mmCIF file of C-alpha atoms in Angstrom:
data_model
loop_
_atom_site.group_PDB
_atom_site.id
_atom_site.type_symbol
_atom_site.label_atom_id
_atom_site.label_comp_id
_atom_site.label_asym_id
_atom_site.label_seq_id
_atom_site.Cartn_x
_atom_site.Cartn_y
_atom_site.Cartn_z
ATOM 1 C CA UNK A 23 -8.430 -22.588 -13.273
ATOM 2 C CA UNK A 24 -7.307 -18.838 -12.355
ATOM 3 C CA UNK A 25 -8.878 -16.365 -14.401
ATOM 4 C CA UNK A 26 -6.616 -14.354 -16.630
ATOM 5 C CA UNK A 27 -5.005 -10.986 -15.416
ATOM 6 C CA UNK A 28 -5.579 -7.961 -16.644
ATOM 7 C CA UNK A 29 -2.828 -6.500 -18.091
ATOM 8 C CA UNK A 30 -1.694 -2.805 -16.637
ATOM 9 C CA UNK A 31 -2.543 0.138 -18.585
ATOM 10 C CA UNK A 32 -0.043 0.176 -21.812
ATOM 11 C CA UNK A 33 0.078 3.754 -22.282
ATOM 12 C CA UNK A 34 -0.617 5.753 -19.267
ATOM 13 C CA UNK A 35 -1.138 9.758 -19.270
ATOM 14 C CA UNK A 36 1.165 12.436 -18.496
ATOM 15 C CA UNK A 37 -0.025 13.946 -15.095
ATOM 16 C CA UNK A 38 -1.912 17.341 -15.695
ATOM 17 C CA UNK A 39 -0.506 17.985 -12.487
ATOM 18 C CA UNK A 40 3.342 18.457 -11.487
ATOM 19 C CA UNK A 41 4.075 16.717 -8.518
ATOM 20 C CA UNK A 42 6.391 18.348 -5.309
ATOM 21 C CA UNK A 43 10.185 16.986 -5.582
ATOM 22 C CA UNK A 44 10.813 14.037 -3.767
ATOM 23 C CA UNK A 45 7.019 12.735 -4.469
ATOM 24 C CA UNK A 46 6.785 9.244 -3.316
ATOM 25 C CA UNK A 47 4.510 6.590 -4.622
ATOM 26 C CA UNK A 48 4.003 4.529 -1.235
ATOM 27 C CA UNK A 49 2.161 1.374 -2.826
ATOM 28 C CA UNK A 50 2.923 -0.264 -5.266
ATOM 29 C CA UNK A 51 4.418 -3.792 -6.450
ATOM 30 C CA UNK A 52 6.876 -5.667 -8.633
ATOM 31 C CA UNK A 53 5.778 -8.744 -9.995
ATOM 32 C CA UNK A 54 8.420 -11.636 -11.933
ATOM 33 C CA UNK A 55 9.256 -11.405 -14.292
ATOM 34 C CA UNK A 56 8.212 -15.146 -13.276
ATOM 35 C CA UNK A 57 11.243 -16.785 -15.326
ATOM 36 C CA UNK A 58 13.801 -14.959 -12.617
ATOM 37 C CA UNK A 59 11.247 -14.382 -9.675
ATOM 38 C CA UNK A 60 8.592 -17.314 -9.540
ATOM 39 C CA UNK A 61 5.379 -16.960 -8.351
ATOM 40 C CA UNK A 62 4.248 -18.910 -5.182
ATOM 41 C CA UNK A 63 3.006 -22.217 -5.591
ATOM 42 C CA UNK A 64 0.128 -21.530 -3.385
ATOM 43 C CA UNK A 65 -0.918 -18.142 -4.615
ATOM 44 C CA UNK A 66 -4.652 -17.390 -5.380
ATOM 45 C CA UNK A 67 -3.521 -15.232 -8.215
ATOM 46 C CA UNK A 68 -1.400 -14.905 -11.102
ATOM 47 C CA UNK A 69 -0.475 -11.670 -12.218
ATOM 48 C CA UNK A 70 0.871 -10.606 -15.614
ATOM 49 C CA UNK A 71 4.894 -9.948 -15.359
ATOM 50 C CA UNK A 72 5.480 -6.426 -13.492
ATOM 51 C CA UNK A 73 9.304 -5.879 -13.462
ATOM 52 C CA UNK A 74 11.087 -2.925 -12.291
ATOM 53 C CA UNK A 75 12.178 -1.637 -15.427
ATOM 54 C CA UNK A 76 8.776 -1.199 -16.108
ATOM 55 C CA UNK A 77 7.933 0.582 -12.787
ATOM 56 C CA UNK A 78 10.983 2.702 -12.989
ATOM 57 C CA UNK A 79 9.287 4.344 -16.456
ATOM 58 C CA UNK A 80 6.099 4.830 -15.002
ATOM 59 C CA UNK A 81 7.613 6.305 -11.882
ATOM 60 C CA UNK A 82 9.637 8.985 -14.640
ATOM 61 C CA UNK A 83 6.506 9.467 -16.389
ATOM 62 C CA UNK A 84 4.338 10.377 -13.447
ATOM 63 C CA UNK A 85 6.734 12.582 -11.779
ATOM 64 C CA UNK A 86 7.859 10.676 -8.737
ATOM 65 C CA UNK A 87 10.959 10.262 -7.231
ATOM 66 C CA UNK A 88 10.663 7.512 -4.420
ATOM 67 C CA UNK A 89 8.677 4.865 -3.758
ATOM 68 C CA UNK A 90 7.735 1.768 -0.957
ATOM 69 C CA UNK A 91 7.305 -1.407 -2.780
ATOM 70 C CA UNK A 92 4.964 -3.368 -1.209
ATOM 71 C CA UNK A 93 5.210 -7.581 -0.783
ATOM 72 C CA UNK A 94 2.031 -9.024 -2.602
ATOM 73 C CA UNK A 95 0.855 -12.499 -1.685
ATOM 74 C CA UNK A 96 1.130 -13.925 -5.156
ATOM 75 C CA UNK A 97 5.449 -14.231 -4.599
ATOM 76 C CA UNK A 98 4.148 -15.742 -0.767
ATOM 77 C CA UNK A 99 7.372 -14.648 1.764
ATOM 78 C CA UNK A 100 9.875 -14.761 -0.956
ATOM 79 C CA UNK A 101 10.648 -11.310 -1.032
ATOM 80 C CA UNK A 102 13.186 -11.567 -3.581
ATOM 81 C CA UNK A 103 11.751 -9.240 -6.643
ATOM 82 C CA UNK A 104 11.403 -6.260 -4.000
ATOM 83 C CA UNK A 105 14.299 -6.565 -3.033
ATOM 84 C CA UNK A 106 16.041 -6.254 -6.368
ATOM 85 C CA UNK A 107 14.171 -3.559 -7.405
ATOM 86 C CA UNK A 108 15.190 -1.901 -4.210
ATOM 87 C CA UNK A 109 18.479 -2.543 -4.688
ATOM 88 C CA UNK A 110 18.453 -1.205 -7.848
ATOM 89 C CA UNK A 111 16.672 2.309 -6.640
ATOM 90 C CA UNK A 112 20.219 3.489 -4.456
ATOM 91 C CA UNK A 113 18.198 4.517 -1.607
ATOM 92 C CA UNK A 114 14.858 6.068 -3.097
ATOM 93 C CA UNK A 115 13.054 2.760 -2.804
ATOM 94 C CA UNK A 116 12.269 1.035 0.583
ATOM 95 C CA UNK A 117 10.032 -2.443 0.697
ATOM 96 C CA UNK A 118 7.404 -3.972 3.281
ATOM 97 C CA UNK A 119 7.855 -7.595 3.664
ATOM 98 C CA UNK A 120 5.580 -10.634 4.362
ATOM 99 C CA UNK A 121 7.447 -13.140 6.346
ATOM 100 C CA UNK A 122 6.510 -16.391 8.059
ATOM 101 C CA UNK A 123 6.282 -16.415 11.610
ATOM 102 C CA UNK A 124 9.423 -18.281 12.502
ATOM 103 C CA UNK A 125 11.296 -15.707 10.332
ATOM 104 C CA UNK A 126 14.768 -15.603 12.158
ATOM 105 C CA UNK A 127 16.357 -12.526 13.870
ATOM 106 C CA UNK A 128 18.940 -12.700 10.748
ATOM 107 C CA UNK A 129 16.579 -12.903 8.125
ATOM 108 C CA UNK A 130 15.057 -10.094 9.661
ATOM 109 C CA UNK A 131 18.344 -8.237 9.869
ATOM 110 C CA UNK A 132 19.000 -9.071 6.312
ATOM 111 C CA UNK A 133 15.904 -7.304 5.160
ATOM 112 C CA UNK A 134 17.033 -4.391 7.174
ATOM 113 C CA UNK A 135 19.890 -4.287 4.882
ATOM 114 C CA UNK A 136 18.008 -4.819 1.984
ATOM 115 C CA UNK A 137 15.643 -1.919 2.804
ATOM 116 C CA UNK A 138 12.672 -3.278 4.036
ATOM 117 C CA UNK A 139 11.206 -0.757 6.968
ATOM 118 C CA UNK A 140 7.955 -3.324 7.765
ATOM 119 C CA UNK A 141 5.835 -6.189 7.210
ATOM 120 C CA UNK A 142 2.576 -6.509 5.793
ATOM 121 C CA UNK A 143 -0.556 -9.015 6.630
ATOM 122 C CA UNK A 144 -3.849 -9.838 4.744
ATOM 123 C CA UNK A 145 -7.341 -10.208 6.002
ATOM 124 C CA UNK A 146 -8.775 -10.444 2.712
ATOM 125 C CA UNK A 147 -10.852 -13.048 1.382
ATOM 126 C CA UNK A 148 -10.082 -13.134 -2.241
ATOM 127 C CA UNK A 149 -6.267 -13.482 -1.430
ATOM 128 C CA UNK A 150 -6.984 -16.815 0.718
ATOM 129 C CA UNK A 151 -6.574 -17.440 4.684
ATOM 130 C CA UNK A 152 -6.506 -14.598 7.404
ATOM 131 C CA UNK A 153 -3.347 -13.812 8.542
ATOM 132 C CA UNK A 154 -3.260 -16.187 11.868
ATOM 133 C CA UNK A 155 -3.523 -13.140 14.748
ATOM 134 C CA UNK A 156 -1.153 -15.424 16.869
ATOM 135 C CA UNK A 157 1.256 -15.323 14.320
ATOM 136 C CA UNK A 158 0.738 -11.700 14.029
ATOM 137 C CA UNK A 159 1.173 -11.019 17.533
ATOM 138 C CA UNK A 160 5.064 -13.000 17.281
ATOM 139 C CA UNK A 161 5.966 -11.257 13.951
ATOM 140 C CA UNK A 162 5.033 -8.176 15.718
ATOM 141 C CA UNK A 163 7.611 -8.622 18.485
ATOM 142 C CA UNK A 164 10.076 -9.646 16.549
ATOM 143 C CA UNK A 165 10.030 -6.557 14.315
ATOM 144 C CA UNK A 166 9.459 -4.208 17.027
ATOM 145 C CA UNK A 167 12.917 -3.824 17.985
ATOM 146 C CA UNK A 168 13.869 -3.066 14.360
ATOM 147 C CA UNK A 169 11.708 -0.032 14.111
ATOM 148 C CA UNK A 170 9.327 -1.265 11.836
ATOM 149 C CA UNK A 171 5.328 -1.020 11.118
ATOM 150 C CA UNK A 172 3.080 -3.035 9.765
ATOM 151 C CA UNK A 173 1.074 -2.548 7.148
ATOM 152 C CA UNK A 174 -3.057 -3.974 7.150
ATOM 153 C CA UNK A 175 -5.038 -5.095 4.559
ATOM 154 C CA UNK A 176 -8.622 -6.193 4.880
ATOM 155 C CA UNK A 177 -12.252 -6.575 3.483
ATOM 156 C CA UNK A 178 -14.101 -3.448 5.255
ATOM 157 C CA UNK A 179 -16.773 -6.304 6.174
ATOM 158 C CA UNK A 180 -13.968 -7.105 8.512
ATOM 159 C CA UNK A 181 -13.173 -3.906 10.439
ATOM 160 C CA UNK A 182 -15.826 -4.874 13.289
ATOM 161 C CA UNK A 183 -14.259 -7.842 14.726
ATOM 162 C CA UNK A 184 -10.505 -6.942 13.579
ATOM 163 C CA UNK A 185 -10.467 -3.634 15.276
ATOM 164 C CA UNK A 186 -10.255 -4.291 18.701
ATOM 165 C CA UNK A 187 -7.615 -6.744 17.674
ATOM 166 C CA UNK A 188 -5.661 -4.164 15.505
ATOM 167 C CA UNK A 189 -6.018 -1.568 18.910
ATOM 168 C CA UNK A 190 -3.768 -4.364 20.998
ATOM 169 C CA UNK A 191 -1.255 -4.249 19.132
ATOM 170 C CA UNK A 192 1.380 -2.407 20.244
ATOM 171 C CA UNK A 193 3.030 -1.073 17.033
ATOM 172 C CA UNK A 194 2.569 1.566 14.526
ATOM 173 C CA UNK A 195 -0.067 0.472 11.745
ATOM 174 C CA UNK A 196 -0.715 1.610 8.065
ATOM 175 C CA UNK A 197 -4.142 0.522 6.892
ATOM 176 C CA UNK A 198 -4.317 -0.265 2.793
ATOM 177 C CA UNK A 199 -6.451 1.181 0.319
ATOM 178 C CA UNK A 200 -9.055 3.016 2.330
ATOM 179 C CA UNK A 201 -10.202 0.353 4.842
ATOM 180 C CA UNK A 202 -11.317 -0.778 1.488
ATOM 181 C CA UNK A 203 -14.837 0.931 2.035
ATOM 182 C CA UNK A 204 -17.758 0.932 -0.675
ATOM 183 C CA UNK A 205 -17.870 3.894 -1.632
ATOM 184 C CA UNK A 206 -21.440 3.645 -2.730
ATOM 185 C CA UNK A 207 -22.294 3.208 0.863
ATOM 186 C CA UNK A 208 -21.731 6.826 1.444
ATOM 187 C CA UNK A 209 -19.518 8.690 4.454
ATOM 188 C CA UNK A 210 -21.926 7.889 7.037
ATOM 189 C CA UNK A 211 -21.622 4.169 6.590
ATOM 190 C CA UNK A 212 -20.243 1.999 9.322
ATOM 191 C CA UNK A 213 -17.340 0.652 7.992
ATOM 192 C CA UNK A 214 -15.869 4.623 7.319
ATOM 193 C CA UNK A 215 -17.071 5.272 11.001
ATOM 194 C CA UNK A 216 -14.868 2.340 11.953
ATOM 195 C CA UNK A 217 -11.843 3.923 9.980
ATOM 196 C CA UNK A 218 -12.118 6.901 11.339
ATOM 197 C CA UNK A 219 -12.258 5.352 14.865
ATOM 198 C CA UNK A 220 -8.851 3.278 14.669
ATOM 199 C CA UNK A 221 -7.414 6.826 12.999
ATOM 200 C CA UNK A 222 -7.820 8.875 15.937
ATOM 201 C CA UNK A 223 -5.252 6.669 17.810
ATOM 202 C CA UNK A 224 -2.439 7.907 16.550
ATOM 203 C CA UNK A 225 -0.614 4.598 15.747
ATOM 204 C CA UNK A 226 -2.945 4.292 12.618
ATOM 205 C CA UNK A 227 -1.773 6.007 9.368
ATOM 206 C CA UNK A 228 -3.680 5.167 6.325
ATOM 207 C CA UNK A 229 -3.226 4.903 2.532
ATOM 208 C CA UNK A 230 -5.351 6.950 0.596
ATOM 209 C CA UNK A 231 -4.982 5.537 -2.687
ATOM 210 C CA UNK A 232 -6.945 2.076 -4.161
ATOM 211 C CA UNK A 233 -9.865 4.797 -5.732
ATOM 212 C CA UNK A 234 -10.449 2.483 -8.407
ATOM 213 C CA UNK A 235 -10.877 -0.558 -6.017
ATOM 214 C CA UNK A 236 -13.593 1.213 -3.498
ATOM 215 C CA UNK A 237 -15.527 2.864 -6.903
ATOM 216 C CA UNK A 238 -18.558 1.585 -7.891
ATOM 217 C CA UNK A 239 -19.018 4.376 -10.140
ATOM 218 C CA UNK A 240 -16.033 3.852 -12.354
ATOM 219 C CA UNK A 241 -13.697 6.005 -14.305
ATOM 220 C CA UNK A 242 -12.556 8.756 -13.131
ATOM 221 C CA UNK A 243 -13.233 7.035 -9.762
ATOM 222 C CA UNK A 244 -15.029 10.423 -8.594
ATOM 223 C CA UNK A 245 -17.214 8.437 -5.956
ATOM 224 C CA UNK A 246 -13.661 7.591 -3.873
ATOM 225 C CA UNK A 247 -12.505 11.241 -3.190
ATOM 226 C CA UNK A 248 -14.808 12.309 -0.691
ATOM 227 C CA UNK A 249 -13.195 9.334 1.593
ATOM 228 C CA UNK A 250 -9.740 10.003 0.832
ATOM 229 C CA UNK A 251 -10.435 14.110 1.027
ATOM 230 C CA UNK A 252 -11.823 13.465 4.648
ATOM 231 C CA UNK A 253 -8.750 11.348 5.833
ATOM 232 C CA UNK A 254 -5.918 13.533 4.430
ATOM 233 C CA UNK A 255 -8.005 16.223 5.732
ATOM 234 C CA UNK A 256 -8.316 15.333 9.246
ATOM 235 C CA UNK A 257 -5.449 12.941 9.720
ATOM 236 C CA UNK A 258 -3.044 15.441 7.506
ATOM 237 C CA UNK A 259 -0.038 14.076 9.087
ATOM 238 C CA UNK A 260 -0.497 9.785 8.979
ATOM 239 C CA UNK A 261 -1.609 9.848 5.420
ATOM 240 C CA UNK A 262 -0.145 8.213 2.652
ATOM 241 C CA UNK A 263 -0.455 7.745 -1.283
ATOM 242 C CA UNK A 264 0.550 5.585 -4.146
ATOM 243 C CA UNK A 265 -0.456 4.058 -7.548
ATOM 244 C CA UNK A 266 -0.885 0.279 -6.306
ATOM 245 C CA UNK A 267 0.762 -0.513 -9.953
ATOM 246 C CA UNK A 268 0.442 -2.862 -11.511
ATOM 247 C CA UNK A 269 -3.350 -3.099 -9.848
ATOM 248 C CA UNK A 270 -3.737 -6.864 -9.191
ATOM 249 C CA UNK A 271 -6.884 -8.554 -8.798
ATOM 250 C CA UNK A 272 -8.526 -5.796 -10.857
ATOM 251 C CA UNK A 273 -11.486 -7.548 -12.698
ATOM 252 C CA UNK A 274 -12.920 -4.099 -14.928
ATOM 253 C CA UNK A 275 -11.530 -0.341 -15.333
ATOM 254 C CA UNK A 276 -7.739 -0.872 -15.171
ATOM 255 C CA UNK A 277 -6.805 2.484 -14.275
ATOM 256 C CA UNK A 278 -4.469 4.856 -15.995
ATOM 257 C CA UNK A 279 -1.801 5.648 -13.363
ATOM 258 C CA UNK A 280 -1.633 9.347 -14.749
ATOM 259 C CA UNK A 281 -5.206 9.853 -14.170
ATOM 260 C CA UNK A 282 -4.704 8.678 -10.406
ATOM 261 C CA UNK A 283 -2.141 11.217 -10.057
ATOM 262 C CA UNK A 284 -4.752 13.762 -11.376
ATOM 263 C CA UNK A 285 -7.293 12.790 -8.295
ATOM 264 C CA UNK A 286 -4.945 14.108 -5.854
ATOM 265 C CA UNK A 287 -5.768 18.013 -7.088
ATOM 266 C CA UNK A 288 -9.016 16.661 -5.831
ATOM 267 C CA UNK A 289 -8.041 14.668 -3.063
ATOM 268 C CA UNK A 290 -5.866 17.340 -1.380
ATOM 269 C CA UNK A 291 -6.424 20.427 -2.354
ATOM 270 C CA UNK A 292 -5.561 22.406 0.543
ATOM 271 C CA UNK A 293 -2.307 24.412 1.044
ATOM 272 C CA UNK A 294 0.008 22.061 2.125
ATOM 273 C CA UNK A 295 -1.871 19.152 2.274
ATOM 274 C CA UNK A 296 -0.217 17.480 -1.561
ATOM 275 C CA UNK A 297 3.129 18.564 -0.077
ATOM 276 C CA UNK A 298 2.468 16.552 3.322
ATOM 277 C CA UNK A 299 0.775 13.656 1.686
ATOM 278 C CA UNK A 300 3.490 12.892 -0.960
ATOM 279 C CA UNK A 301 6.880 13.863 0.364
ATOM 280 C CA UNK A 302 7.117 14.733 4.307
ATOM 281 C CA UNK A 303 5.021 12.042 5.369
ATOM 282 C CA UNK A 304 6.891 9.416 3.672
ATOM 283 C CA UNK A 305 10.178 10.758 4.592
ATOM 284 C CA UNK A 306 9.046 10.474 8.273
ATOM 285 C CA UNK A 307 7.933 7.033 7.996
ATOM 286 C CA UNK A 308 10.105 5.704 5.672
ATOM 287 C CA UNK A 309 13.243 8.236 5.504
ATOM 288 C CA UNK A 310 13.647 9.606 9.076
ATOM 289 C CA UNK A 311 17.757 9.907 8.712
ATOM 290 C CA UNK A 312 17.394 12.215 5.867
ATOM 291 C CA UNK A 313 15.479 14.528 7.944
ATOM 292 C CA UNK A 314 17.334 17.635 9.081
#
């Protein structure tokens, strides 16, 4: 039997700090409700109901004004609860898919429409099966022509053998949650050397949010800004940051999302670096027609 979820923080804090107009939160999910949006039968997970009503007051709360919802593996390919929530954002929300590998040219095209800018696979061992790096390679092409990225998630235990195999592919990448390091491990340790490697081809952004899942220090997460600090302050320009509401899979320390939002005085501090990180960055990846 699947463990219970825990449930996302019921009251989260008012930012001390004000974020930059057009702030975008650039992970995060919608889960369900289950009763409209089942969950898939095969998921290793069940998460408590995350609808978008919910995510639209957290997003008002917190200061942010756009946002990339991100497919989780616990609604499998059915995209369907992104999308609505998308729909219902008029433009300030875009998604990132996870399709099967016979997906058809006009399923792809329908995402298009539907706001979906790139596709996301899982090397993670808690979340079941490797994504099959053949069908990787034919999602890939089939997406390239559309513009999109794709977006990597995987145990840092991983990074070794997936790397070379990430470096083939020819397509812009965006690696989750810090290469999911351990941050007890320190900045020297292999995994962050690894990181650091695939960011200095400049296909690779990364996300630097998922503090509270590379702590092992706990609240207020401290131990994770020295990793994120170095990447936003070397990579400044293929950086990205959000909230990963409603934090799946989080066993202790369910984060308060306005306390996240408080890290990034820490996280980038220098001049321009918040402004970069939250709103051009995004808007170049995401939102390259409103660009003047």
């Amino acid at each position: 039997m699947q463990p219970a979820a825990l449930p996302f923080h019921p009251s989260p804090k008012t930012p001390d700090i004000a974020l930059p107009a057009g702030a975008c939160d650039a992970h995060c999910h919608v889960f369900g409700p289950a009763a409209r949006f089942p969950f898939a039968p095969q998921r290793t997970y069940t998460p408590v109901d995350a609808p978008k009503e919910t995510l639209f007051a957290l997003h008002g709360k917190l200061g942010i004004d756009r946002s990339v919802l991100v497919q989780a593996s616990c609604h499998g390919t059915d995209n369907s609860a992104m999308l609505d929530m998308i729909a219902a954002g008029e433009g300030r929300y875009r998604g990132i898919a996870m399709v099967k590998a016979d997906v058809t040219p006009a399923e792809l095209a329908a995402l298009h429409e539907g706001g979906v800018r790139g596709v996301r696979f899982n090397f993670v061992a808690h979340l079941g099966e490797d994504a099959d790096i053949d069908a990787v390679r034919t999602i890939v092409s089939k997406i390239a022509p559309l513009g999109w990225h794709a977006v990597v998630h995987f145990d840092a235990v991983k990074l070794e053998t997936l790397a070379p195999v990430l470096k083939e592919i020819p397509l812009t990448m965006v690696i989750d949650h810090m290469g999911r390091v351990d941050a007890s491990k320190g900045l020297d340790q292999p995994a962050f050397a690894m990181l650091l490697d695939l960011m200095a081809d400049e296909r690779f952004w990364v996300k630097v949010c998922g503090a509270e899942r590379i702590s092992r220090a706990g609240p207020p997460f401290h131990d994770a800004v020295p990793f994120a600090r170095t990447l936003v302050e070397r990579f400044p320009d293929r950086v990205l940051w959000g909230t990963d509401w409603p934090h799946p899979n989080i066993k202790v320390h369910m984060p308060d999302d306005g306390a996240l939002v408080d890290l990034l005085a820490l996280i980038a501090p220098g001049p321009g670096h918040l402004h970069k990180l939250l709103v051009d960055n995004p808007t170049r990846l995401y939102w390259p027609e409103t660009i003047v």
